[in-house]
Tab-separated table of C-alpha atoms in Angstrom:
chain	number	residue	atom	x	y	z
A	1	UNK	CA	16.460	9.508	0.299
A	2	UNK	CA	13.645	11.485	-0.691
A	3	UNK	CA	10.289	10.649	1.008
A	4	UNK	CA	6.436	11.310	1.005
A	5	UNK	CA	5.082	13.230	3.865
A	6	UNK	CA	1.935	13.208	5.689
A	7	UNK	CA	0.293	15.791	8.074
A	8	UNK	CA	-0.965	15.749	10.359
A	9	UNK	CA	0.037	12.495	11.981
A	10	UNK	CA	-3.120	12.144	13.707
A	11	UNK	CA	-6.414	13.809	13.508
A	12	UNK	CA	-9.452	13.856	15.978
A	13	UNK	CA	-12.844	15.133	14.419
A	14	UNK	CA	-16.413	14.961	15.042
A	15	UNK	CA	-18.875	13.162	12.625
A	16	UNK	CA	-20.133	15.084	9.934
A	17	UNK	CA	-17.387	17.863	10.391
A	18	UNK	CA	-14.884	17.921	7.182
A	19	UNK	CA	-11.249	17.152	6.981
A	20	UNK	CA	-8.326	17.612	4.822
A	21	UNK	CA	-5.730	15.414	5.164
A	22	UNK	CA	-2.382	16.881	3.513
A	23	UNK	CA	0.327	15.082	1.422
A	24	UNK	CA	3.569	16.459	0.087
A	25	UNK	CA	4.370	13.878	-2.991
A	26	UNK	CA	8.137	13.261	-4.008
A	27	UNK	CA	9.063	15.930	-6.388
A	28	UNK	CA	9.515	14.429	-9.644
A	29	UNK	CA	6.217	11.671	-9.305
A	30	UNK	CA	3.571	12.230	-11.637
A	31	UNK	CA	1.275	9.274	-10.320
A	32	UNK	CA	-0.287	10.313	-6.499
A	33	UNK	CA	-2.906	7.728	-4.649
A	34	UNK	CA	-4.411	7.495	-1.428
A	35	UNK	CA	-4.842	4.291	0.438
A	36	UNK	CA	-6.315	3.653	3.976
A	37	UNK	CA	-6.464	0.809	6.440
A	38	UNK	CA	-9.260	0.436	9.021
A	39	UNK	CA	-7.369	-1.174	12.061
A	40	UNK	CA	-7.108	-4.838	11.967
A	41	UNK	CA	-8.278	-4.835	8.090
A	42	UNK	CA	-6.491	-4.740	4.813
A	43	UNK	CA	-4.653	-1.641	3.227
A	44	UNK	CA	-7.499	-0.452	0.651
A	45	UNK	CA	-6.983	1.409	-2.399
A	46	UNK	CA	-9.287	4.917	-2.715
A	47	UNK	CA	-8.243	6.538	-5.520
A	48	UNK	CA	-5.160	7.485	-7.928
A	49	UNK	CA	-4.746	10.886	-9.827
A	50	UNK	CA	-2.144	11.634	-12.364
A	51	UNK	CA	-2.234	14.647	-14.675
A	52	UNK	CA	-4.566	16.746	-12.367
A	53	UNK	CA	-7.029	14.227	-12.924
A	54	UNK	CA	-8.102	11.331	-11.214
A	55	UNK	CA	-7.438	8.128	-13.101
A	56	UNK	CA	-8.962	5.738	-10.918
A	57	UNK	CA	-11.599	5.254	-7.834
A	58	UNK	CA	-12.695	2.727	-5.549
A	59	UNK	CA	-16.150	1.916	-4.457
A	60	UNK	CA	-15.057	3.701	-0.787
A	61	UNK	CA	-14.143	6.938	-3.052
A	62	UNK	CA	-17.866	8.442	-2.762
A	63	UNK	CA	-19.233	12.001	-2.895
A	64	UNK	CA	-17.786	12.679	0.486
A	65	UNK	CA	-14.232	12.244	-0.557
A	66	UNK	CA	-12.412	14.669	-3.126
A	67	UNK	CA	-8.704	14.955	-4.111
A	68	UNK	CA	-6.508	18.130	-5.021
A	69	UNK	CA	-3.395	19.166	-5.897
A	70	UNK	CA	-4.116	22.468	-5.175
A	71	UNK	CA	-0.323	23.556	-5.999
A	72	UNK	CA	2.783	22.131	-7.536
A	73	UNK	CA	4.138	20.387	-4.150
A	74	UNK	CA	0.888	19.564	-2.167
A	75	UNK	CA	-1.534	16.287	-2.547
A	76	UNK	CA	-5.302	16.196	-0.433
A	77	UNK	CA	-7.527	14.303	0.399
A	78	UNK	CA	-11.025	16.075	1.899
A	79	UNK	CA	-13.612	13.939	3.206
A	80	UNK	CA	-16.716	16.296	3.501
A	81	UNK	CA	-18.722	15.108	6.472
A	82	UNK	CA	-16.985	12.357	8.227
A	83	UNK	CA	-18.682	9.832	9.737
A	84	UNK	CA	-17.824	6.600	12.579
A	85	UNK	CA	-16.646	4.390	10.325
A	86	UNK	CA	-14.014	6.972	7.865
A	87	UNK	CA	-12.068	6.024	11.094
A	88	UNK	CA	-8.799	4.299	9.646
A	89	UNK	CA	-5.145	4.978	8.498
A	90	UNK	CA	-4.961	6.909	5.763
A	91	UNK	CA	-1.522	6.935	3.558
A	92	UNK	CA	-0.701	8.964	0.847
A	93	UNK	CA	1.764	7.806	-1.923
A	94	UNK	CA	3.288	8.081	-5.117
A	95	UNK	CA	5.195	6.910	-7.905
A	96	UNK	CA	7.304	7.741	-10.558
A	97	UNK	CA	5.244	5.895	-13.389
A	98	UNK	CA	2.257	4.062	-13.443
A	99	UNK	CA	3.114	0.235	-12.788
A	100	UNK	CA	6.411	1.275	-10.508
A	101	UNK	CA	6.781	1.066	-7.319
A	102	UNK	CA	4.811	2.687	-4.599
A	103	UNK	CA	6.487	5.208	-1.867
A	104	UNK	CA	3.883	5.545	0.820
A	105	UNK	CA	4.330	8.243	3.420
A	106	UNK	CA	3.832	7.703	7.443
A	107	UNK	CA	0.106	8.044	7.139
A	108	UNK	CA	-1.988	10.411	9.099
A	109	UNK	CA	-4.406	8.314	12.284
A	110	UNK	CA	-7.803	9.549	11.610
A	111	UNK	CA	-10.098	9.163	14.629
A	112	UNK	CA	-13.909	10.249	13.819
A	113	UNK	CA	-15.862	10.586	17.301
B	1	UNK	CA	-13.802	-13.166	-3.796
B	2	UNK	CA	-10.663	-11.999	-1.696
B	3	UNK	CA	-7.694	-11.069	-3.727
B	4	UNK	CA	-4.491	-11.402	-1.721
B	5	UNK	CA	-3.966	-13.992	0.849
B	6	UNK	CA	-0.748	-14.834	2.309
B	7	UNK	CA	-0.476	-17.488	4.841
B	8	UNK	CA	0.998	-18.392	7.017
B	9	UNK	CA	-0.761	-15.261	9.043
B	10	UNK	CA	2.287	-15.837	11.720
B	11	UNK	CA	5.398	-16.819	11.503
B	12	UNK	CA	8.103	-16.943	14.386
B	13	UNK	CA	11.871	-17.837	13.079
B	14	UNK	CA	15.048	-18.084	15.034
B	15	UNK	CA	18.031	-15.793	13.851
B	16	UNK	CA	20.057	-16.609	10.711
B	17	UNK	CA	16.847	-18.880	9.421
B	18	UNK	CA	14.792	-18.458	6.417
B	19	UNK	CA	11.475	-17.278	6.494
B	20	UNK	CA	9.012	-17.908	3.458
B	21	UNK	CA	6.010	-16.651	2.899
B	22	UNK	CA	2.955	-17.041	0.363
B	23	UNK	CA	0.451	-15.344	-1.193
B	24	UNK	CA	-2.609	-16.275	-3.481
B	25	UNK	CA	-4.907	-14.121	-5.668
B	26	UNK	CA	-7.580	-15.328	-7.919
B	27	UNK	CA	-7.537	-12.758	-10.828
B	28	UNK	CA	-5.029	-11.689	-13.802
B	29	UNK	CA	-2.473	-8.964	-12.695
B	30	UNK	CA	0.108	-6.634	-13.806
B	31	UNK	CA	2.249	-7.055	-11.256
B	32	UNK	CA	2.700	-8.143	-7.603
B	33	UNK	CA	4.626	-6.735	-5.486
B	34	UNK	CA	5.751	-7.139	-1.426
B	35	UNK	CA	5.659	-4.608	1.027
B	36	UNK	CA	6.697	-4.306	5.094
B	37	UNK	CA	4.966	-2.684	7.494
B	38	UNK	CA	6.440	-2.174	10.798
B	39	UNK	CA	3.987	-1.535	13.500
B	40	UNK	CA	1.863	1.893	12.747
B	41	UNK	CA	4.057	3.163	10.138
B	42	UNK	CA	4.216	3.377	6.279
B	43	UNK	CA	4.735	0.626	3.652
B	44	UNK	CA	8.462	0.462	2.287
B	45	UNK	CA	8.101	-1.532	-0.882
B	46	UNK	CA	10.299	-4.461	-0.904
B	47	UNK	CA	10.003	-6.058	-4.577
B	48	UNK	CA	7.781	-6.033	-7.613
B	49	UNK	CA	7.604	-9.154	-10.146
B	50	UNK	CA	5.721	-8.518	-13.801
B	51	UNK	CA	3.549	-10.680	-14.950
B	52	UNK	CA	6.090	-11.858	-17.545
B	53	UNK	CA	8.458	-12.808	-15.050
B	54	UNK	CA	8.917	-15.957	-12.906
B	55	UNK	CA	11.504	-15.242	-10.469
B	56	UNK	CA	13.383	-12.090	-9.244
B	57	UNK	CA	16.030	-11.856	-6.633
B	58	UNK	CA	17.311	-8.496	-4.547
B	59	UNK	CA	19.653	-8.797	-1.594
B	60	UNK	CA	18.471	-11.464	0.719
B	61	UNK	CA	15.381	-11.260	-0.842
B	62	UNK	CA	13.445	-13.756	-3.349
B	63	UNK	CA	10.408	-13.766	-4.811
B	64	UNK	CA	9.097	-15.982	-7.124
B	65	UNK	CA	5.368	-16.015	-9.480
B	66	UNK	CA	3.676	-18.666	-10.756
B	67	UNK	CA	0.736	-17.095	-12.809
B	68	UNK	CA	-0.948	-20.283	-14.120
B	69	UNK	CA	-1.365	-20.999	-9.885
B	70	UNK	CA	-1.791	-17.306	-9.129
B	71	UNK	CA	0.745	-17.905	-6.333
B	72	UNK	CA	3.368	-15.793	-5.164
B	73	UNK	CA	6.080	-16.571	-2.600
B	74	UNK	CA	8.700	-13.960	-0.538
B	75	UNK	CA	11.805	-16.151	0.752
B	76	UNK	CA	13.840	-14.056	3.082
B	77	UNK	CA	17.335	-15.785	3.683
B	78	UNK	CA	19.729	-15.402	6.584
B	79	UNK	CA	16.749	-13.835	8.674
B	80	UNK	CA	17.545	-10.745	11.241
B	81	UNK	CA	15.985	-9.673	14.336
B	82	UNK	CA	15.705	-6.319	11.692
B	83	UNK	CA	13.083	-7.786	9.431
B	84	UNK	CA	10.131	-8.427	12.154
B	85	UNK	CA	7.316	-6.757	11.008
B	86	UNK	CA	4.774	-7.655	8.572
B	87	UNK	CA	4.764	-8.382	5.372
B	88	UNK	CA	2.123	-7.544	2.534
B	89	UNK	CA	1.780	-8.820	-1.311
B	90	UNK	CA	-0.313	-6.271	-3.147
B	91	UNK	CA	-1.467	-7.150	-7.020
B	92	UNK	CA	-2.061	-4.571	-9.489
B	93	UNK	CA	-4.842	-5.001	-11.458
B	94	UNK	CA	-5.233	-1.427	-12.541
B	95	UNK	CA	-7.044	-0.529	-15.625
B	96	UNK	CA	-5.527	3.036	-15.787
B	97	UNK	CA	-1.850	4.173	-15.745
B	98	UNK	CA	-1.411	3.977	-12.212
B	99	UNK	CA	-1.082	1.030	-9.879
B	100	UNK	CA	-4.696	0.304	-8.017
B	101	UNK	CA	-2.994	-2.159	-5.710
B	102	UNK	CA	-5.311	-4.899	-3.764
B	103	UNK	CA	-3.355	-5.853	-0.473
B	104	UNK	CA	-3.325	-8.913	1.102
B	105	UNK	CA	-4.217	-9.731	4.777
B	106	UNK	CA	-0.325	-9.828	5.916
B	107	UNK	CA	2.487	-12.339	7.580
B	108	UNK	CA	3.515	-11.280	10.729
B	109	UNK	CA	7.103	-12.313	10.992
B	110	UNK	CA	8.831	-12.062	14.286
B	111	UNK	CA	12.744	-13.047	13.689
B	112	UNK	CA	14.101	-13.950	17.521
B	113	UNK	CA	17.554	-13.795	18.543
């Protein structure tokens, strides 16, 4: 069954040093989001993009985060200068329409020092 | 105001039981749907309910809607030691095409033998 995919699965960084976090979508999805969940807290929405666009942002979805899909395959998120508390889960999914189902990948551990 | 509580936070079942859990919200939806989580990995969607719709069944699961209590519930039937993990209701109240999903807080089911 075909599946999203996240790398790296975890990722160790120093505040206020950028990071990309890499998603490969399922090939035929048009709608892509990222989601994150601080540990012990709810799974958060960030942001969706469909159409090379994005449709949708959170309140968490500041300056310091951007989202690309810099090819036909590949789905980032870059969050510009990290800091303590960007610390969290962070899972990439997609769907095949808006309103559908979600397939979230294995997420990637962020760990800001 | 939280959106997506299910209680009970914790629930510990016996083999071959049924385990039922809940979930409130306080705000119109598209759609609510279930997920799993099992321990540090991904979400596997389980079910999604419209807002049209009352009740919707697939395998051993059930879930039903009542939008005029903004209640959800998940019955799992014939529980297995399989399905420990926990278990998320996520409502879509997205004003664009895609799904901006706002998870609850989660029912840890542990299913003994």
């Amino acid at each position: 069954e075909p599946e999203v995919t996240q790398t790296p699965s975890h990722q160790v960084t120093q505040m206020g040093q950028e990071v990309i976090l890499r998603c490969v979508p399922i090939s035929n999805h048009l709608y892509f989001y990222w989601y994150r969940q601080i540990l012990g807290q709810k799974v958060e929405f960030l942001v969706s993009f469909y159409n090379n666009e994005i449709s949708e942002k959170s309140e968490i979805f500041d300056d310091q985060f951007s989202v690309e899909r810099p090819d036909g395959s590949n789905f980032t998120l870059k969050i510009r200068s990290t800091k303590l508390e960007d610390s969290a889960m962070y899972f990439c999914a997609s769907g095949r329409q808006g309103r559908e189902k979600l397939f979230f990948g294995s997420g990637t551990q962020l760990s800001v020092l | 105001s939280q959106q997506g509580e299910e209680d009970p936070q914790a629930l510990s079942i016996q083999e071959g039981e049924n385990a039922t859990m809940n979930c409130s919200y306080k705000t119109s939806i598209n759609n609510l749907q279930w997920y799993r989580q099992n321990s540090g990995r991904g979400l596997v969607h389980l079910i999604l309910i419209r807002s049209n719709e009352r009740e919707k069944h697939s395998g051993r699961l059930r879930v039903t809607l009542d939008t005029s209590k903004k209640s959800s519930s998940l019955l799992i039937t014939a529980s297995r030691a399989a399905d420990t993990a926990s278990y998320f209701c996520a409502t879509d109240r997205g004003t664009g095409g895609g799904n901006k999903l706002t998870f609850g807080t989660g029912t840890q089911l542990k299913v003994e033998l």
